[in-house]
mmCIF file of C-alpha atoms in Angstrom:
data_model
loop_
_atom_site.group_PDB
_atom_site.id
_atom_site.type_symbol
_atom_site.label_atom_id
_atom_site.label_comp_id
_atom_site.label_asym_id
_atom_site.label_seq_id
_atom_site.Cartn_x
_atom_site.Cartn_y
_atom_site.Cartn_z
ATOM 1 C CA UNK A 64 -10.695 -17.314 2.352
ATOM 2 C CA UNK A 65 -8.507 -15.775 5.090
ATOM 3 C CA UNK A 66 -7.119 -12.310 4.426
ATOM 4 C CA UNK A 67 -3.685 -10.940 5.312
ATOM 5 C CA UNK A 68 -3.061 -10.825 9.055
ATOM 6 C CA UNK A 69 -0.321 -9.064 11.007
ATOM 7 C CA UNK A 70 0.927 -9.185 14.575
ATOM 8 C CA UNK A 71 1.301 -7.459 16.892
ATOM 9 C CA UNK A 72 -1.120 -4.571 16.402
ATOM 10 C CA UNK A 73 0.960 -2.087 18.371
ATOM 11 C CA UNK A 74 4.504 -2.145 19.681
ATOM 12 C CA UNK A 75 6.620 0.258 21.727
ATOM 13 C CA UNK A 76 10.405 -0.062 21.723
ATOM 14 C CA UNK A 77 13.365 2.087 22.717
ATOM 15 C CA UNK A 78 16.204 3.291 20.527
ATOM 16 C CA UNK A 79 18.805 0.614 19.807
ATOM 17 C CA UNK A 80 16.476 -2.324 20.404
ATOM 18 C CA UNK A 81 15.478 -4.938 17.842
ATOM 19 C CA UNK A 82 11.941 -5.786 16.717
ATOM 20 C CA UNK A 83 10.246 -8.587 14.779
ATOM 21 C CA UNK A 84 6.922 -8.101 13.013
ATOM 22 C CA UNK A 85 4.897 -10.985 11.587
ATOM 23 C CA UNK A 86 2.588 -11.427 8.614
ATOM 24 C CA UNK A 87 0.439 -14.273 7.312
ATOM 25 C CA UNK A 88 -0.328 -14.007 3.614
ATOM 26 C CA UNK A 89 -3.710 -14.509 2.001
ATOM 27 C CA UNK A 90 -4.487 -18.083 1.051
ATOM 28 C CA UNK A 91 -2.912 -19.016 -2.290
ATOM 29 C CA UNK A 92 -0.500 -16.065 -2.407
ATOM 30 C CA UNK A 93 3.217 -16.879 -2.542
ATOM 31 C CA UNK A 94 4.590 -13.330 -2.691
ATOM 32 C CA UNK A 95 4.793 -11.038 0.331
ATOM 33 C CA UNK A 96 5.880 -7.392 0.386
ATOM 34 C CA UNK A 97 6.562 -5.077 3.310
ATOM 35 C CA UNK A 98 5.985 -1.331 3.405
ATOM 36 C CA UNK A 99 6.715 1.467 5.871
ATOM 37 C CA UNK A 100 4.203 4.296 6.172
ATOM 38 C CA UNK A 101 5.153 7.431 8.082
ATOM 39 C CA UNK A 102 2.389 9.729 9.296
ATOM 40 C CA UNK A 103 0.809 11.666 6.442
ATOM 41 C CA UNK A 104 2.825 9.862 3.769
ATOM 42 C CA UNK A 105 2.172 7.094 1.287
ATOM 43 C CA UNK A 106 3.658 3.669 2.039
ATOM 44 C CA UNK A 107 7.310 3.114 1.047
ATOM 45 C CA UNK A 108 8.416 -0.275 -0.311
ATOM 46 C CA UNK A 109 10.901 -2.084 1.940
ATOM 47 C CA UNK A 110 11.323 -5.497 0.267
ATOM 48 C CA UNK A 111 9.540 -8.398 -1.354
ATOM 49 C CA UNK A 112 9.802 -12.158 -0.803
ATOM 50 C CA UNK A 113 8.898 -14.811 -3.334
ATOM 51 C CA UNK A 114 9.185 -18.504 -2.486
ATOM 52 C CA UNK A 115 11.357 -17.776 0.577
ATOM 53 C CA UNK A 116 13.856 -15.568 -1.287
ATOM 54 C CA UNK A 117 14.170 -11.774 -1.199
ATOM 55 C CA UNK A 118 13.740 -10.732 -4.835
ATOM 56 C CA UNK A 119 13.318 -6.980 -4.576
ATOM 57 C CA UNK A 120 14.320 -4.229 -2.174
ATOM 58 C CA UNK A 121 13.585 -0.546 -1.762
ATOM 59 C CA UNK A 122 15.871 2.156 -0.377
ATOM 60 C CA UNK A 123 16.180 0.791 3.159
ATOM 61 C CA UNK A 124 19.418 -0.026 5.044
ATOM 62 C CA UNK A 125 20.541 -3.613 5.797
ATOM 63 C CA UNK A 126 19.302 -3.380 9.393
ATOM 64 C CA UNK A 127 15.889 -4.014 7.835
ATOM 65 C CA UNK A 128 15.792 -7.726 7.056
ATOM 66 C CA UNK A 129 13.188 -10.387 6.536
ATOM 67 C CA UNK A 130 12.266 -13.999 6.169
ATOM 68 C CA UNK A 131 9.604 -15.947 4.349
ATOM 69 C CA UNK A 132 8.613 -19.411 5.514
ATOM 70 C CA UNK A 133 7.438 -22.458 3.512
ATOM 71 C CA UNK A 134 3.812 -21.604 4.319
ATOM 72 C CA UNK A 135 4.490 -18.121 2.788
ATOM 73 C CA UNK A 136 4.143 -16.279 6.089
ATOM 74 C CA UNK A 137 6.819 -13.659 6.659
ATOM 75 C CA UNK A 138 8.760 -11.699 9.249
ATOM 76 C CA UNK A 139 10.246 -8.217 9.158
ATOM 77 C CA UNK A 140 13.181 -7.650 11.490
ATOM 78 C CA UNK A 141 14.592 -4.239 12.306
ATOM 79 C CA UNK A 142 17.836 -3.955 14.256
ATOM 80 C CA UNK A 143 19.287 -0.945 16.081
ATOM 81 C CA UNK A 144 15.984 0.912 16.098
ATOM 82 C CA UNK A 145 16.047 4.652 15.457
ATOM 83 C CA UNK A 146 13.413 7.261 16.298
ATOM 84 C CA UNK A 147 12.610 7.653 12.579
ATOM 85 C CA UNK A 148 11.622 3.985 12.406
ATOM 86 C CA UNK A 149 8.378 4.933 14.160
ATOM 87 C CA UNK A 150 5.699 4.208 11.557
ATOM 88 C CA UNK A 151 2.898 1.913 10.460
ATOM 89 C CA UNK A 152 4.381 -1.251 8.944
ATOM 90 C CA UNK A 153 2.205 -2.883 6.328
ATOM 91 C CA UNK A 154 2.428 -6.324 4.823
ATOM 92 C CA UNK A 155 0.866 -7.206 1.474
ATOM 93 C CA UNK A 156 0.444 -10.462 -0.402
ATOM 94 C CA UNK A 157 0.000 -10.618 -4.154
ATOM 95 C CA UNK A 158 -2.340 -12.447 -6.440
ATOM 96 C CA UNK A 159 -1.324 -13.952 -9.789
ATOM 97 C CA UNK A 160 -2.140 -10.707 -11.600
ATOM 98 C CA UNK A 161 -0.042 -8.814 -9.051
ATOM 99 C CA UNK A 162 -3.018 -7.249 -7.255
ATOM 100 C CA UNK A 163 -1.799 -6.556 -3.743
ATOM 101 C CA UNK A 164 -3.866 -7.162 -0.618
ATOM 102 C CA UNK A 165 -2.805 -5.491 2.590
ATOM 103 C CA UNK A 166 -3.009 -6.450 6.232
ATOM 104 C CA UNK A 167 -4.147 -4.125 9.035
ATOM 105 C CA UNK A 168 -0.585 -3.054 9.865
ATOM 106 C CA UNK A 169 1.599 -2.896 12.956
ATOM 107 C CA UNK A 170 2.059 0.507 14.603
ATOM 108 C CA UNK A 171 5.656 0.747 15.864
ATOM 109 C CA UNK A 172 6.650 3.532 18.246
ATOM 110 C CA UNK A 173 10.347 4.027 19.042
ATOM 111 C CA UNK A 174 11.105 6.114 22.141
ATOM 112 C CA UNK B 562 12.616 6.658 -10.777
ATOM 113 C CA UNK B 563 8.814 6.475 -10.734
ATOM 114 C CA UNK B 564 7.011 9.279 -8.922
ATOM 115 C CA UNK B 565 3.291 9.404 -8.171
ATOM 116 C CA UNK B 566 1.407 12.602 -7.412
ATOM 117 C CA UNK B 567 -2.143 12.909 -6.155
ATOM 118 C CA UNK B 568 -4.258 16.021 -6.415
ATOM 119 C CA UNK B 569 -5.920 17.422 -4.403
ATOM 120 C CA UNK B 570 -4.204 16.575 -1.110
ATOM 121 C CA UNK B 571 -7.483 17.146 0.723
ATOM 122 C CA UNK B 572 -11.102 17.547 -0.301
ATOM 123 C CA UNK B 573 -14.276 18.280 1.646
ATOM 124 C CA UNK B 574 -17.665 18.076 -0.090
ATOM 125 C CA UNK B 575 -21.331 17.766 0.934
ATOM 126 C CA UNK B 576 -22.997 14.389 0.850
ATOM 127 C CA UNK B 577 -24.492 13.379 -2.503
ATOM 128 C CA UNK B 578 -21.944 15.090 -4.734
ATOM 129 C CA UNK B 579 -20.031 13.310 -7.467
ATOM 130 C CA UNK B 580 -16.289 13.824 -7.218
ATOM 131 C CA UNK B 581 -13.036 13.069 -8.999
ATOM 132 C CA UNK B 582 -9.658 12.276 -7.490
ATOM 133 C CA UNK B 583 -6.572 12.600 -9.649
ATOM 134 C CA UNK B 584 -3.364 10.589 -9.836
ATOM 135 C CA UNK B 585 -0.377 11.151 -12.127
ATOM 136 C CA UNK B 586 2.803 9.134 -12.599
ATOM 137 C CA UNK B 587 6.056 10.017 -14.327
ATOM 138 C CA UNK B 588 7.008 6.717 -15.999
ATOM 139 C CA UNK B 589 4.316 5.328 -18.319
ATOM 140 C CA UNK B 590 5.903 1.831 -18.361
ATOM 141 C CA UNK B 591 3.537 0.471 -15.725
ATOM 142 C CA UNK B 592 2.113 -3.027 -15.374
ATOM 143 C CA UNK B 593 -0.930 -1.983 -13.397
ATOM 144 C CA UNK B 594 -2.396 0.734 -11.212
ATOM 145 C CA UNK B 595 -4.330 0.220 -7.994
ATOM 146 C CA UNK B 596 -6.569 2.525 -6.004
ATOM 147 C CA UNK B 597 -6.776 1.958 -2.270
ATOM 148 C CA UNK B 598 -8.788 3.325 0.608
ATOM 149 C CA UNK B 599 -7.244 3.831 4.055
ATOM 150 C CA UNK B 600 -9.175 4.645 7.212
ATOM 151 C CA UNK B 601 -7.224 6.434 9.996
ATOM 152 C CA UNK B 602 -4.555 4.187 11.520
ATOM 153 C CA UNK B 603 -5.709 1.187 9.507
ATOM 154 C CA UNK B 604 -4.408 -0.920 6.639
ATOM 155 C CA UNK B 605 -5.190 -0.431 2.958
ATOM 156 C CA UNK B 606 -8.311 -1.753 1.269
ATOM 157 C CA UNK B 607 -7.980 -2.420 -2.455
ATOM 158 C CA UNK B 608 -10.744 -0.660 -4.391
ATOM 159 C CA UNK B 609 -9.887 -1.131 -8.051
ATOM 160 C CA UNK B 610 -7.051 -2.592 -10.120
ATOM 161 C CA UNK B 611 -6.491 -1.473 -13.703
ATOM 162 C CA UNK B 612 -4.130 -3.477 -15.864
ATOM 163 C CA UNK B 613 -1.959 -1.472 -18.261
ATOM 164 C CA UNK B 614 -3.980 -2.737 -21.245
ATOM 165 C CA UNK B 615 -7.281 -1.539 -19.746
ATOM 166 C CA UNK B 616 -8.862 1.914 -19.880
ATOM 167 C CA UNK B 617 -11.201 1.708 -16.905
ATOM 168 C CA UNK B 618 -12.665 -0.422 -14.148
ATOM 169 C CA UNK B 619 -15.909 -0.058 -12.244
ATOM 170 C CA UNK B 620 -17.096 -1.292 -8.866
ATOM 171 C CA UNK B 621 -20.415 -0.036 -7.565
ATOM 172 C CA UNK B 622 -20.255 3.756 -7.239
ATOM 173 C CA UNK B 623 -16.552 3.807 -8.101
ATOM 174 C CA UNK B 624 -15.049 4.145 -11.548
ATOM 175 C CA UNK B 625 -11.324 4.371 -12.240
ATOM 176 C CA UNK B 626 -9.835 5.341 -15.572
ATOM 177 C CA UNK B 627 -6.290 5.000 -16.871
ATOM 178 C CA UNK B 628 -4.524 6.972 -19.595
ATOM 179 C CA UNK B 629 -1.133 5.291 -19.609
ATOM 180 C CA UNK B 630 0.395 7.421 -22.360
ATOM 181 C CA UNK B 631 -0.248 10.649 -20.459
ATOM 182 C CA UNK B 632 0.551 9.107 -17.074
ATOM 183 C CA UNK B 633 -2.832 9.813 -15.504
ATOM 184 C CA UNK B 634 -5.597 8.036 -13.649
ATOM 185 C CA UNK B 635 -8.811 9.319 -12.117
ATOM 186 C CA UNK B 636 -11.071 7.829 -9.482
ATOM 187 C CA UNK B 637 -14.696 8.907 -9.849
ATOM 188 C CA UNK B 638 -16.993 8.516 -6.843
ATOM 189 C CA UNK B 639 -20.698 8.889 -7.564
ATOM 190 C CA UNK B 640 -23.298 10.054 -5.046
ATOM 191 C CA UNK B 641 -20.798 10.411 -2.192
ATOM 192 C CA UNK B 642 -21.751 9.281 1.320
ATOM 193 C CA UNK B 643 -20.273 10.108 4.764
ATOM 194 C CA UNK B 644 -18.950 6.520 4.895
ATOM 195 C CA UNK B 645 -16.719 7.365 1.914
ATOM 196 C CA UNK B 646 -14.640 9.633 4.169
ATOM 197 C CA UNK B 647 -11.089 8.240 4.164
ATOM 198 C CA UNK B 648 -7.698 8.714 2.515
ATOM 199 C CA UNK B 649 -7.539 7.453 -1.058
ATOM 200 C CA UNK B 650 -4.175 6.235 -2.340
ATOM 201 C CA UNK B 651 -3.057 5.550 -5.876
ATOM 202 C CA UNK B 652 -0.159 3.164 -6.566
ATOM 203 C CA UNK B 653 1.605 1.806 -9.652
ATOM 204 C CA UNK B 654 3.927 -1.104 -10.344
ATOM 205 C CA UNK B 655 6.066 -2.114 -13.314
ATOM 206 C CA UNK B 656 5.279 -5.763 -12.550
ATOM 207 C CA UNK B 657 8.787 -6.488 -11.297
ATOM 208 C CA UNK B 658 10.059 -6.993 -7.784
ATOM 209 C CA UNK B 659 10.220 -3.317 -6.858
ATOM 210 C CA UNK B 660 6.835 -3.221 -5.183
ATOM 211 C CA UNK B 661 4.225 -0.512 -5.496
ATOM 212 C CA UNK B 662 5.045 3.187 -5.756
ATOM 213 C CA UNK B 663 2.440 5.231 -3.914
ATOM 214 C CA UNK B 664 1.252 8.802 -3.979
ATOM 215 C CA UNK B 665 0.716 10.643 -0.711
ATOM 216 C CA UNK B 666 -3.032 10.267 -0.970
ATOM 217 C CA UNK B 667 -6.121 12.461 -1.043
ATOM 218 C CA UNK B 668 -7.792 12.979 2.332
ATOM 219 C CA UNK B 669 -11.533 13.024 1.602
ATOM 220 C CA UNK B 670 -14.248 14.267 3.961
ATOM 221 C CA UNK B 671 -17.917 13.899 3.036
ATOM 222 C CA UNK B 672 -20.068 16.246 5.094
ATOM 223 C CA UNK B 673 -23.473 14.844 6.185
#
């Protein structure tokens, strides 16, 4: 059974640019959630996708958007990057009992 | 709005000690609670999941309890080892599409 994978591992961008992060869910999981974790903080929920539709969103602006594909993999897109977007971005896929399994994360640095 | 608090924020103990990490949440209408471990700069590893109808779960040297009515959970680690050093995060969900709400974590150091 393959776990949750994310790419890339690290990314450096400049303010105003756009970025796309990718996630492959664990086999058999059809729900994917994205989280942002600033240094020293707990992860913050960005949004959740179920069967290719966004069905839940945290307190993040519209420049954070996503997609889920028929194979349940997902993308997180962030437009007009700001310095405060620097964080570890985590993807999680959910089992039937809503246990969440996380990937290794993508470290985004915005200069 | 659900809020999760973890106490203590940091803990340093000698190897071999038993220890307890605490987690409290403000809204008792949860679906489940998960404990995670996070090594520096890494993703989260799920340790234990407790459904709202359960009182505790055990895995090896770890035991997690849940008192939903009082909004509290504890993670008990027996016979601690240096490899247990990590940040431990508690998170709850109401089972809807609002994701997990996390505490800030307890940074644990086990001294050899």
